Amino acid sequence: MGILKKDASAKSARSAVTIIAEGNKFTGDMNIVGKMHIDGVFEGTISSLDAISIGCRGEVHGTIRAHEITVCGLLQGEISCDELTIEDGGKVRGTVYSEQLV
C-alpha cells in the first residue's frame, strides 16, 4: 500500500507526512498535522484532521481519531473517524465510531 494517494496535493498546509517506520515503537500521545503512516508499533493516542494509514506490518494499540483511517495491519482500541477502510489482511479490534466503513 502506498503512503499517499495519487491525487494527493501539495497545496494544503496539511501535506506533511509523519512516518513511524518498521522496527520502531512509539508510546504516547500525538496530535498530527497532515498525514501519518505507521509500519512500526504505536501505543497511545493519535489525533489528526487528515488521513492515517497503518501498513501491513504496522500495529496501533490505543485511541485513534482522524478524518480517514486505512488499515492493512492491526488496529486495536477505540477508533473515531469519518471513513474507515480495512484492506485485505487488515484487522480492527475494538470500538469503532465511523460514518463510512469500507
PDB file of N, CA and C in Angstrom:
ATOM      1  N   MET A   1       0.835  -1.175   0.000  1.00  0.00           N
ATOM      2  CA  MET A   1       0.000   0.000   0.000  1.00  0.00           C
ATOM      3  C   MET A   1       0.874   1.230   0.000  1.00  0.00           C
ATOM      4  N   GLY A   2       0.552   2.192  -0.810  1.00  0.00           N
ATOM      5  CA  GLY A   2       1.302   3.432  -0.864  1.00  0.00           C
ATOM      6  C   GLY A   2       0.959   4.346   0.293  1.00  0.00           C
ATOM      7  N   ILE A   3       1.859   5.233   0.591  1.00  0.00           N
ATOM      8  CA  ILE A   3       1.651   6.172   1.682  1.00  0.00           C
ATOM      9  C   ILE A   3       0.648   7.237   1.281  1.00  0.00           C
ATOM     10  N   LEU A   4       0.776   7.752   0.084  1.00  0.00           N
ATOM     11  CA  LEU A   4      -0.097   8.821  -0.371  1.00  0.00           C
ATOM     12  C   LEU A   4      -0.908   8.368  -1.573  1.00  0.00           C
ATOM     13  N   LYS A   5      -2.093   8.901  -1.696  1.00  0.00           N
ATOM     14  CA  LYS A   5      -2.901   8.626  -2.875  1.00  0.00           C
ATOM     15  C   LYS A   5      -2.322   9.371  -4.057  1.00  0.00           C
ATOM     16  N   LYS A   6      -2.649   8.907  -5.270  1.00  0.00           N
ATOM     17  CA  LYS A   6      -2.150   9.559  -6.482  1.00  0.00           C
ATOM     18  C   LYS A   6      -2.573  11.008  -6.566  1.00  0.00           C
ATOM     19  N   ASP A   7      -3.760  11.322  -6.072  1.00  0.00           N
ATOM     20  CA  ASP A   7      -4.275  12.675  -6.192  1.00  0.00           C
ATOM     21  C   ASP A   7      -3.910  13.564  -5.003  1.00  0.00           C
ATOM     22  N   ALA A   8      -2.976  13.146  -4.156  1.00  0.00           N
ATOM     23  CA  ALA A   8      -2.572  13.963  -3.009  1.00  0.00           C
ATOM     24  C   ALA A   8      -1.963  15.267  -3.502  1.00  0.00           C
ATOM     25  N   SER A   9      -2.399  16.340  -2.911  1.00  0.00           N
ATOM     26  CA  SER A   9      -1.975  17.664  -3.350  1.00  0.00           C
ATOM     27  C   SER A   9      -1.003  18.289  -2.362  1.00  0.00           C
ATOM     28  N   ALA A  10      -0.005  18.972  -2.868  1.00  0.00           N
ATOM     29  CA  ALA A  10       0.942  19.683  -2.015  1.00  0.00           C
ATOM     30  C   ALA A  10       0.449  21.090  -1.726  1.00  0.00           C
ATOM     31  N   LYS A  11      -0.735  21.440  -2.192  1.00  0.00           N
ATOM     32  CA  LYS A  11      -1.286  22.779  -1.991  1.00  0.00           C
ATOM     33  C   LYS A  11      -1.643  23.035  -0.538  1.00  0.00           C
ATOM     34  N   SER A  12      -2.100  21.999   0.155  1.00  0.00           N
ATOM     35  CA  SER A  12      -2.574  22.140   1.519  1.00  0.00           C
ATOM     36  C   SER A  12      -1.426  22.342   2.495  1.00  0.00           C
ATOM     37  N   ALA A  13      -1.688  23.130   3.544  1.00  0.00           N
ATOM     38  CA  ALA A  13      -0.700  23.311   4.604  1.00  0.00           C
ATOM     39  C   ALA A  13      -0.564  22.019   5.406  1.00  0.00           C
ATOM     40  N   ARG A  14      -1.517  21.094   5.242  1.00  0.00           N
ATOM     41  CA  ARG A  14      -1.501  19.833   5.974  1.00  0.00           C
ATOM     42  C   ARG A  14      -0.900  18.712   5.140  1.00  0.00           C
ATOM     43  N   SER A  15       0.020  18.998   4.255  1.00  0.00           N
ATOM     44  CA  SER A  15       0.538  17.990   3.340  1.00  0.00           C
ATOM     45  C   SER A  15       1.733  17.208   3.894  1.00  0.00           C
ATOM     46  N   ALA A  16       2.194  17.520   5.087  1.00  0.00           N
ATOM     47  CA  ALA A  16       3.312  16.797   5.673  1.00  0.00           C
ATOM     48  C   ALA A  16       2.895  15.366   5.987  1.00  0.00           C
ATOM     49  N   VAL A  17       3.852  14.425   5.921  1.00  0.00           N
ATOM     50  CA  VAL A  17       3.583  13.032   6.254  1.00  0.00           C
ATOM     51  C   VAL A  17       4.502  12.636   7.405  1.00  0.00           C
ATOM     52  N   THR A  18       3.902  12.129   8.469  1.00  0.00           N
ATOM     53  CA  THR A  18       4.651  11.621   9.613  1.00  0.00           C
ATOM     54  C   THR A  18       4.701  10.109   9.468  1.00  0.00           C
ATOM     55  N   ILE A  19       5.896   9.522   9.596  1.00  0.00           N
ATOM     56  CA  ILE A  19       6.062   8.084   9.395  1.00  0.00           C
ATOM     57  C   ILE A  19       6.702   7.455  10.628  1.00  0.00           C
ATOM     58  N   ILE A  20       6.114   6.353  11.069  1.00  0.00           N
ATOM     59  CA  ILE A  20       6.755   5.502  12.067  1.00  0.00           C
ATOM     60  C   ILE A  20       7.152   4.248  11.306  1.00  0.00           C
ATOM     61  N   ALA A  21       8.429   4.111  11.051  1.00  0.00           N
ATOM     62  CA  ALA A  21       8.945   3.041  10.197  1.00  0.00           C
ATOM     63  C   ALA A  21       8.963   1.700  10.910  1.00  0.00           C
ATOM     64  N   GLU A  22       8.994   0.640  10.115  1.00  0.00           N
ATOM     65  CA  GLU A  22       9.064  -0.718  10.631  1.00  0.00           C
ATOM     66  C   GLU A  22      10.282  -0.849  11.541  1.00  0.00           C
ATOM     67  N   GLY A  23      10.097  -1.544  12.661  1.00  0.00           N
ATOM     68  CA  GLY A  23      11.182  -1.730  13.623  1.00  0.00           C
ATOM     69  C   GLY A  23      11.199  -0.676  14.718  1.00  0.00           C
ATOM     70  N   ASN A  24      10.405   0.385  14.562  1.00  0.00           N
ATOM     71  CA  ASN A  24      10.331   1.450  15.560  1.00  0.00           C
ATOM     72  C   ASN A  24       9.057   1.323  16.371  1.00  0.00           C
ATOM     73  N   LYS A  25       9.128   1.763  17.632  1.00  0.00           N
ATOM     74  CA  LYS A  25       7.973   1.741  18.520  1.00  0.00           C
ATOM     75  C   LYS A  25       7.838   3.117  19.154  1.00  0.00           C
ATOM     76  N   PHE A  26       6.614   3.647  19.139  1.00  0.00           N
ATOM     77  CA  PHE A  26       6.333   4.947  19.737  1.00  0.00           C
ATOM     78  C   PHE A  26       5.231   4.753  20.761  1.00  0.00           C
ATOM     79  N   THR A  27       5.421   5.307  21.957  1.00  0.00           N
ATOM     80  CA  THR A  27       4.416   5.260  23.007  1.00  0.00           C
ATOM     81  C   THR A  27       4.132   6.673  23.465  1.00  0.00           C
ATOM     82  N   GLY A  28       2.850   7.044  23.503  1.00  0.00           N
ATOM     83  CA  GLY A  28       2.486   8.383  23.959  1.00  0.00           C
ATOM     84  C   GLY A  28       1.293   8.925  23.206  1.00  0.00           C
ATOM     85  N   ASP A  29       1.175  10.254  23.241  1.00  0.00           N
ATOM     86  CA  ASP A  29       0.069  10.944  22.584  1.00  0.00           C
ATOM     87  C   ASP A  29       0.607  11.824  21.469  1.00  0.00           C
ATOM     88  N   MET A  30      -0.072  11.784  20.302  1.00  0.00           N
ATOM     89  CA  MET A  30       0.365  12.592  19.168  1.00  0.00           C
ATOM     90  C   MET A  30      -0.816  13.353  18.582  1.00  0.00           C
ATOM     91  N   ASN A  31      -0.601  14.631  18.299  1.00  0.00           N
ATOM     92  CA  ASN A  31      -1.530  15.433  17.518  1.00  0.00           C
ATOM     93  C   ASN A  31      -0.821  15.708  16.211  1.00  0.00           C
ATOM     94  N   ILE A  32      -1.359  15.186  15.109  1.00  0.00           N
ATOM     95  CA  ILE A  32      -0.692  15.223  13.816  1.00  0.00           C
ATOM     96  C   ILE A  32      -1.306  16.284  12.920  1.00  0.00           C
ATOM     97  N   VAL A  33      -0.435  17.040  12.270  1.00  0.00           N
ATOM     98  CA  VAL A  33      -0.855  17.949  11.211  1.00  0.00           C
ATOM     99  C   VAL A  33      -0.436  17.276   9.910  1.00  0.00           C
ATOM    100  N   GLY A  34      -1.393  16.936   9.072  1.00  0.00           N
ATOM    101  CA  GLY A  34      -1.087  16.228   7.834  1.00  0.00           C
ATOM    102  C   GLY A  34      -1.345  14.748   7.978  1.00  0.00           C
ATOM    103  N   LYS A  35      -0.773  13.979   7.077  1.00  0.00           N
ATOM    104  CA  LYS A  35      -0.994  12.542   7.023  1.00  0.00           C
ATOM    105  C   LYS A  35       0.008  11.807   7.909  1.00  0.00           C
ATOM    106  N   MET A  36      -0.352  10.561   8.262  1.00  0.00           N
ATOM    107  CA  MET A  36       0.539   9.733   9.062  1.00  0.00           C
ATOM    108  C   MET A  36       0.489   8.314   8.516  1.00  0.00           C
ATOM    109  N   HIS A  37       1.656   7.655   8.463  1.00  0.00           N
ATOM    110  CA  HIS A  37       1.746   6.260   8.038  1.00  0.00           C
ATOM    111  C   HIS A  37       2.528   5.495   9.091  1.00  0.00           C
ATOM    112  N   ILE A  38       1.991   4.342   9.495  1.00  0.00           N
ATOM    113  CA  ILE A  38       2.613   3.554  10.557  1.00  0.00           C
ATOM    114  C   ILE A  38       2.948   2.167  10.028  1.00  0.00           C
ATOM    115  N   ASP A  39       4.240   1.839  10.013  1.00  0.00           N
ATOM    116  CA  ASP A  39       4.706   0.495   9.694  1.00  0.00           C
ATOM    117  C   ASP A  39       5.321  -0.156  10.925  1.00  0.00           C
ATOM    118  N   GLY A  40       5.516   0.617  11.968  1.00  0.00           N
ATOM    119  CA  GLY A  40       6.055   0.111  13.228  1.00  0.00           C
ATOM    120  C   GLY A  40       4.921  -0.132  14.204  1.00  0.00           C
ATOM    121  N   VAL A  41       5.200   0.114  15.497  1.00  0.00           N
ATOM    122  CA  VAL A  41       4.209  -0.088  16.561  1.00  0.00           C
ATOM    123  C   VAL A  41       3.955   1.238  17.253  1.00  0.00           C
ATOM    124  N   PHE A  42       2.682   1.563  17.441  1.00  0.00           N
ATOM    125  CA  PHE A  42       2.291   2.773  18.159  1.00  0.00           C
ATOM    126  C   PHE A  42       1.351   2.370  19.281  1.00  0.00           C
ATOM    127  N   GLU A  43       1.629   2.865  20.499  1.00  0.00           N
ATOM    128  CA  GLU A  43       0.754   2.643  21.650  1.00  0.00           C
ATOM    129  C   GLU A  43       0.426   3.985  22.260  1.00  0.00           C
ATOM    130  N   GLY A  44      -0.870   4.317  22.321  1.00  0.00           N
ATOM    131  CA  GLY A  44      -1.267   5.597  22.899  1.00  0.00           C
ATOM    132  C   GLY A  44      -2.437   6.199  22.150  1.00  0.00           C
ATOM    133  N   THR A  45      -2.391   7.534  22.006  1.00  0.00           N
ATOM    134  CA  THR A  45      -3.476   8.270  21.377  1.00  0.00           C
ATOM    135  C   THR A  45      -2.956   9.069  20.187  1.00  0.00           C
ATOM    136  N   ILE A  46      -3.665   8.981  19.059  1.00  0.00           N
ATOM    137  CA  ILE A  46      -3.323   9.758  17.869  1.00  0.00           C
ATOM    138  C   ILE A  46      -4.548  10.567  17.476  1.00  0.00           C
ATOM    139  N   SER A  47      -4.346  11.863  17.220  1.00  0.00           N
ATOM    140  CA  SER A  47      -5.406  12.728  16.715  1.00  0.00           C
ATOM    141  C   SER A  47      -4.901  13.424  15.463  1.00  0.00           C
ATOM    142  N   SER A  48      -5.716  13.384  14.392  1.00  0.00           N
ATOM    143  CA  SER A  48      -5.347  14.032  13.142  1.00  0.00           C
ATOM    144  C   SER A  48      -6.605  14.501  12.423  1.00  0.00           C
ATOM    145  N   LEU A  49      -6.512  15.646  11.754  1.00  0.00           N
ATOM    146  CA  LEU A  49      -7.618  16.135  10.936  1.00  0.00           C
ATOM    147  C   LEU A  49      -7.530  15.573   9.525  1.00  0.00           C
ATOM    148  N   ASP A  50      -6.491  14.790   9.251  1.00  0.00           N
ATOM    149  CA  ASP A  50      -6.241  14.262   7.912  1.00  0.00           C
ATOM    150  C   ASP A  50      -6.319  12.740   7.935  1.00  0.00           C
ATOM    151  N   ALA A  51      -5.531  12.064   7.116  1.00  0.00           N
ATOM    152  CA  ALA A  51      -5.577  10.609   6.960  1.00  0.00           C
ATOM    153  C   ALA A  51      -4.455   9.911   7.721  1.00  0.00           C
ATOM    154  N   ILE A  52      -4.781   8.750   8.258  1.00  0.00           N
ATOM    155  CA  ILE A  52      -3.800   7.889   8.914  1.00  0.00           C
ATOM    156  C   ILE A  52      -3.883   6.524   8.266  1.00  0.00           C
ATOM    157  N   SER A  53      -2.731   5.980   7.887  1.00  0.00           N
ATOM    158  CA  SER A  53      -2.707   4.639   7.309  1.00  0.00           C
ATOM    159  C   SER A  53      -1.792   3.748   8.144  1.00  0.00           C
ATOM    160  N   ILE A  54      -2.223   2.505   8.295  1.00  0.00           N
ATOM    161  CA  ILE A  54      -1.453   1.513   9.043  1.00  0.00           C
ATOM    162  C   ILE A  54      -1.032   0.444   8.045  1.00  0.00           C
ATOM    163  N   GLY A  55       0.265   0.340   7.812  1.00  0.00           N
ATOM    164  CA  GLY A  55       0.812  -0.606   6.844  1.00  0.00           C
ATOM    165  C   GLY A  55       0.618  -2.045   7.278  1.00  0.00           C
ATOM    166  N   CYS A  56       0.917  -2.991   6.389  1.00  0.00           N
ATOM    167  CA  CYS A  56       0.664  -4.410   6.661  1.00  0.00           C
ATOM    168  C   CYS A  56       1.467  -4.934   7.854  1.00  0.00           C
ATOM    169  N   ARG A  57       2.569  -4.304   8.190  1.00  0.00           N
ATOM    170  CA  ARG A  57       3.346  -4.718   9.368  1.00  0.00           C
ATOM    171  C   ARG A  57       3.145  -3.764  10.542  1.00  0.00           C
ATOM    172  N   GLY A  58       2.291  -2.771  10.361  1.00  0.00           N
ATOM    173  CA  GLY A  58       2.041  -1.776  11.403  1.00  0.00           C
ATOM    174  C   GLY A  58       1.034  -2.251  12.433  1.00  0.00           C
ATOM    175  N   GLU A  59       1.177  -1.713  13.653  1.00  0.00           N
ATOM    176  CA  GLU A  59       0.257  -2.021  14.748  1.00  0.00           C
ATOM    177  C   GLU A  59      -0.030  -0.742  15.513  1.00  0.00           C
ATOM    178  N   VAL A  60      -1.300  -0.529  15.834  1.00  0.00           N
ATOM    179  CA  VAL A  60      -1.699   0.580  16.693  1.00  0.00           C
ATOM    180  C   VAL A  60      -2.559   0.012  17.807  1.00  0.00           C
ATOM    181  N   HIS A  61      -2.196   0.343  19.051  1.00  0.00           N
ATOM    182  CA  HIS A  61      -2.942  -0.078  20.236  1.00  0.00           C
ATOM    183  C   HIS A  61      -3.286   1.194  21.007  1.00  0.00           C
ATOM    184  N   GLY A  62      -4.581   1.525  21.081  1.00  0.00           N
ATOM    185  CA  GLY A  62      -4.966   2.721  21.810  1.00  0.00           C
ATOM    186  C   GLY A  62      -6.150   3.410  21.166  1.00  0.00           C
ATOM    187  N   THR A  63      -6.147   4.741  21.245  1.00  0.00           N
ATOM    188  CA  THR A  63      -7.238   5.562  20.716  1.00  0.00           C
ATOM    189  C   THR A  63      -6.747   6.317  19.496  1.00  0.00           C
ATOM    190  N   ILE A  64      -7.528   6.275  18.427  1.00  0.00           N
ATOM    191  CA  ILE A  64      -7.135   6.956  17.198  1.00  0.00           C
ATOM    192  C   ILE A  64      -8.343   7.724  16.657  1.00  0.00           C
ATOM    193  N   ARG A  65      -8.117   9.017  16.370  1.00  0.00           N
ATOM    194  CA  ARG A  65      -9.153   9.886  15.804  1.00  0.00           C
ATOM    195  C   ARG A  65      -8.571  10.567  14.582  1.00  0.00           C
ATOM    196  N   ALA A  66      -9.284  10.440  13.453  1.00  0.00           N
ATOM    197  CA  ALA A  66      -8.803  11.048  12.213  1.00  0.00           C
ATOM    198  C   ALA A  66      -9.959  11.191  11.236  1.00  0.00           C
ATOM    199  N   HIS A  67      -9.723  11.970  10.192  1.00  0.00           N
ATOM    200  CA  HIS A  67     -10.726  12.111   9.145  1.00  0.00           C
ATOM    201  C   HIS A  67     -10.897  10.780   8.421  1.00  0.00           C
ATOM    202  N   GLU A  68      -9.782  10.182   8.032  1.00  0.00           N
ATOM    203  CA  GLU A  68      -9.800   8.929   7.275  1.00  0.00           C
ATOM    204  C   GLU A  68      -8.736   7.996   7.827  1.00  0.00           C
ATOM    205  N   ILE A  69      -9.099   6.719   8.016  1.00  0.00           N
ATOM    206  CA  ILE A  69      -8.158   5.715   8.517  1.00  0.00           C
ATOM    207  C   ILE A  69      -8.188   4.516   7.573  1.00  0.00           C
ATOM    208  N   THR A  70      -6.998   4.079   7.144  1.00  0.00           N
ATOM    209  CA  THR A  70      -6.864   2.898   6.300  1.00  0.00           C
ATOM    210  C   THR A  70      -6.009   1.881   7.045  1.00  0.00           C
ATOM    211  N   VAL A  71      -6.514   0.645   7.148  1.00  0.00           N
ATOM    212  CA  VAL A  71      -5.826  -0.383   7.925  1.00  0.00           C
ATOM    213  C   VAL A  71      -5.452  -1.565   7.035  1.00  0.00           C
ATOM    214  N   CYS A  72      -4.150  -1.838   6.973  1.00  0.00           N
ATOM    215  CA  CYS A  72      -3.642  -3.045   6.321  1.00  0.00           C
ATOM    216  C   CYS A  72      -3.038  -3.981   7.367  1.00  0.00           C
ATOM    217  N   GLY A  73      -2.704  -3.439   8.522  1.00  0.00           N
ATOM    218  CA  GLY A  73      -2.100  -4.199   9.617  1.00  0.00           C
ATOM    219  C   GLY A  73      -3.107  -4.434  10.724  1.00  0.00           C
ATOM    220  N   LEU A  74      -2.755  -4.037  11.956  1.00  0.00           N
ATOM    221  CA  LEU A  74      -3.595  -4.254  13.128  1.00  0.00           C
ATOM    222  C   LEU A  74      -3.912  -2.921  13.800  1.00  0.00           C
ATOM    223  N   LEU A  75      -5.185  -2.695  14.065  1.00  0.00           N
ATOM    224  CA  LEU A  75      -5.653  -1.520  14.806  1.00  0.00           C
ATOM    225  C   LEU A  75      -6.527  -2.035  15.928  1.00  0.00           C
ATOM    226  N   GLN A  76      -6.101  -1.767  17.170  1.00  0.00           N
ATOM    227  CA  GLN A  76      -6.810  -2.284  18.331  1.00  0.00           C
ATOM    228  C   GLN A  76      -7.056  -1.149  19.303  1.00  0.00           C
ATOM    229  N   GLY A  77      -8.338  -0.925  19.668  1.00  0.00           N
ATOM    230  CA  GLY A  77      -8.668   0.111  20.625  1.00  0.00           C
ATOM    231  C   GLY A  77      -9.937   0.835  20.256  1.00  0.00           C
ATOM    232  N   GLU A  78      -9.965   2.145  20.500  1.00  0.00           N
ATOM    233  CA  GLU A  78     -11.127   2.971  20.176  1.00  0.00           C
ATOM    234  C   GLU A  78     -10.826   3.799  18.938  1.00  0.00           C
ATOM    235  N   ILE A  79     -11.694   3.699  17.935  1.00  0.00           N
ATOM    236  CA  ILE A  79     -11.475   4.344  16.643  1.00  0.00           C
ATOM    237  C   ILE A  79     -12.623   5.298  16.369  1.00  0.00           C
ATOM    238  N   SER A  80     -12.297   6.529  15.998  1.00  0.00           N
ATOM    239  CA  SER A  80     -13.308   7.520  15.649  1.00  0.00           C
ATOM    240  C   SER A  80     -12.846   8.226  14.376  1.00  0.00           C
ATOM    241  N   CYS A  81     -13.666   8.123  13.296  1.00  0.00           N
ATOM    242  CA  CYS A  81     -13.277   8.713  12.024  1.00  0.00           C
ATOM    243  C   CYS A  81     -14.500   8.910  11.133  1.00  0.00           C
ATOM    244  N   ASP A  82     -14.295   9.646  10.050  1.00  0.00           N
ATOM    245  CA  ASP A  82     -15.354   9.800   9.052  1.00  0.00           C
ATOM    246  C   ASP A  82     -15.413   8.580   8.137  1.00  0.00           C
ATOM    247  N   GLU A  83     -14.237   8.039   7.793  1.00  0.00           N
ATOM    248  CA  GLU A  83     -14.181   6.878   6.902  1.00  0.00           C
ATOM    249  C   GLU A  83     -13.109   5.908   7.366  1.00  0.00           C
ATOM    250  N   LEU A  84     -13.511   4.642   7.563  1.00  0.00           N
ATOM    251  CA  LEU A  84     -12.585   3.582   7.940  1.00  0.00           C
ATOM    252  C   LEU A  84     -12.534   2.570   6.807  1.00  0.00           C
ATOM    253  N   THR A  85     -11.334   2.353   6.256  1.00  0.00           N
ATOM    254  CA  THR A  85     -11.133   1.372   5.196  1.00  0.00           C
ATOM    255  C   THR A  85     -10.260   0.255   5.744  1.00  0.00           C
ATOM    256  N   ILE A  86     -10.758  -0.975   5.661  1.00  0.00           N
ATOM    257  CA  ILE A  86      -9.987  -2.142   6.101  1.00  0.00           C
ATOM    258  C   ILE A  86      -9.608  -2.919   4.848  1.00  0.00           C
ATOM    259  N   GLU A  87      -8.325  -2.914   4.530  1.00  0.00           N
ATOM    260  CA  GLU A  87      -7.817  -3.602   3.345  1.00  0.00           C
ATOM    261  C   GLU A  87      -7.695  -5.101   3.619  1.00  0.00           C
ATOM    262  N   ASP A  88      -7.515  -5.889   2.565  1.00  0.00           N
ATOM    263  CA  ASP A  88      -7.325  -7.326   2.679  1.00  0.00           C
ATOM    264  C   ASP A  88      -6.169  -7.613   3.633  1.00  0.00           C
ATOM    265  N   GLY A  89      -6.403  -8.404   4.657  1.00  0.00           N
ATOM    266  CA  GLY A  89      -5.371  -8.724   5.642  1.00  0.00           C
ATOM    267  C   GLY A  89      -5.387  -7.793   6.842  1.00  0.00           C
ATOM    268  N   GLY A  90      -6.093  -6.683   6.760  1.00  0.00           N
ATOM    269  CA  GLY A  90      -6.176  -5.741   7.876  1.00  0.00           C
ATOM    270  C   GLY A  90      -7.097  -6.262   8.971  1.00  0.00           C
ATOM    271  N   LYS A  91      -6.771  -5.910  10.227  1.00  0.00           N
ATOM    272  CA  LYS A  91      -7.572  -6.356  11.369  1.00  0.00           C
ATOM    273  C   LYS A  91      -7.881  -5.164  12.262  1.00  0.00           C
ATOM    274  N   VAL A  92      -9.150  -5.043  12.640  1.00  0.00           N
ATOM    275  CA  VAL A  92      -9.578  -3.992  13.560  1.00  0.00           C
ATOM    276  C   VAL A  92     -10.303  -4.665  14.710  1.00  0.00           C
ATOM    277  N   ARG A  93      -9.836  -4.384  15.932  1.00  0.00           N
ATOM    278  CA  ARG A  93     -10.449  -4.945  17.137  1.00  0.00           C
ATOM    279  C   ARG A  93     -10.705  -3.795  18.094  1.00  0.00           C
ATOM    280  N   GLY A  94     -11.963  -3.628  18.492  1.00  0.00           N
ATOM    281  CA  GLY A  94     -12.278  -2.567  19.445  1.00  0.00           C
ATOM    282  C   GLY A  94     -13.605  -1.915  19.135  1.00  0.00           C
ATOM    283  N   THR A  95     -13.734  -0.683  19.588  1.00  0.00           N
ATOM    284  CA  THR A  95     -14.938   0.092  19.397  1.00  0.00           C
ATOM    285  C   THR A  95     -14.728   1.059  18.243  1.00  0.00           C
ATOM    286  N   VAL A  96     -15.633   1.027  17.262  1.00  0.00           N
ATOM    287  CA  VAL A  96     -15.495   1.855  16.063  1.00  0.00           C
ATOM    288  C   VAL A  96     -16.666   2.822  15.956  1.00  0.00           C
ATOM    289  N   TYR A  97     -16.331   4.111  15.814  1.00  0.00           N
ATOM    290  CA  TYR A  97     -17.306   5.154  15.520  1.00  0.00           C
ATOM    291  C   TYR A  97     -16.904   5.728  14.162  1.00  0.00           C
ATOM    292  N   SER A  98     -17.679   5.411  13.120  1.00  0.00           N
ATOM    293  CA  SER A  98     -17.332   5.840  11.785  1.00  0.00           C
ATOM    294  C   SER A  98     -18.600   6.082  10.958  1.00  0.00           C
ATOM    295  N   GLU A  99     -18.566   7.124  10.136  1.00  0.00           N
ATOM    296  CA  GLU A  99     -19.705   7.389   9.267  1.00  0.00           C
ATOM    297  C   GLU A  99     -19.732   6.426   8.093  1.00  0.00           C
ATOM    298  N   GLN A 100     -18.556   5.986   7.642  1.00  0.00           N
ATOM    299  CA  GLN A 100     -18.476   5.099   6.493  1.00  0.00           C
ATOM    300  C   GLN A 100     -17.440   4.013   6.762  1.00  0.00           C
ATOM    301  N   LEU A 101     -17.824   2.762   6.450  1.00  0.00           N
ATOM    302  CA  LEU A 101     -16.934   1.618   6.619  1.00  0.00           C
ATOM    303  C   LEU A 101     -16.757   0.954   5.254  1.00  0.00           C
ATOM    304  N   VAL A 102     -15.494   0.828   4.822  1.00  0.00           N
ATOM    305  CA  VAL A 102     -15.194   0.234   3.515  1.00  0.00           C
ATOM    306  C   VAL A 102     -14.348  -1.008   3.733  1.00  0.00           C
TER     307      VAL A 102
END
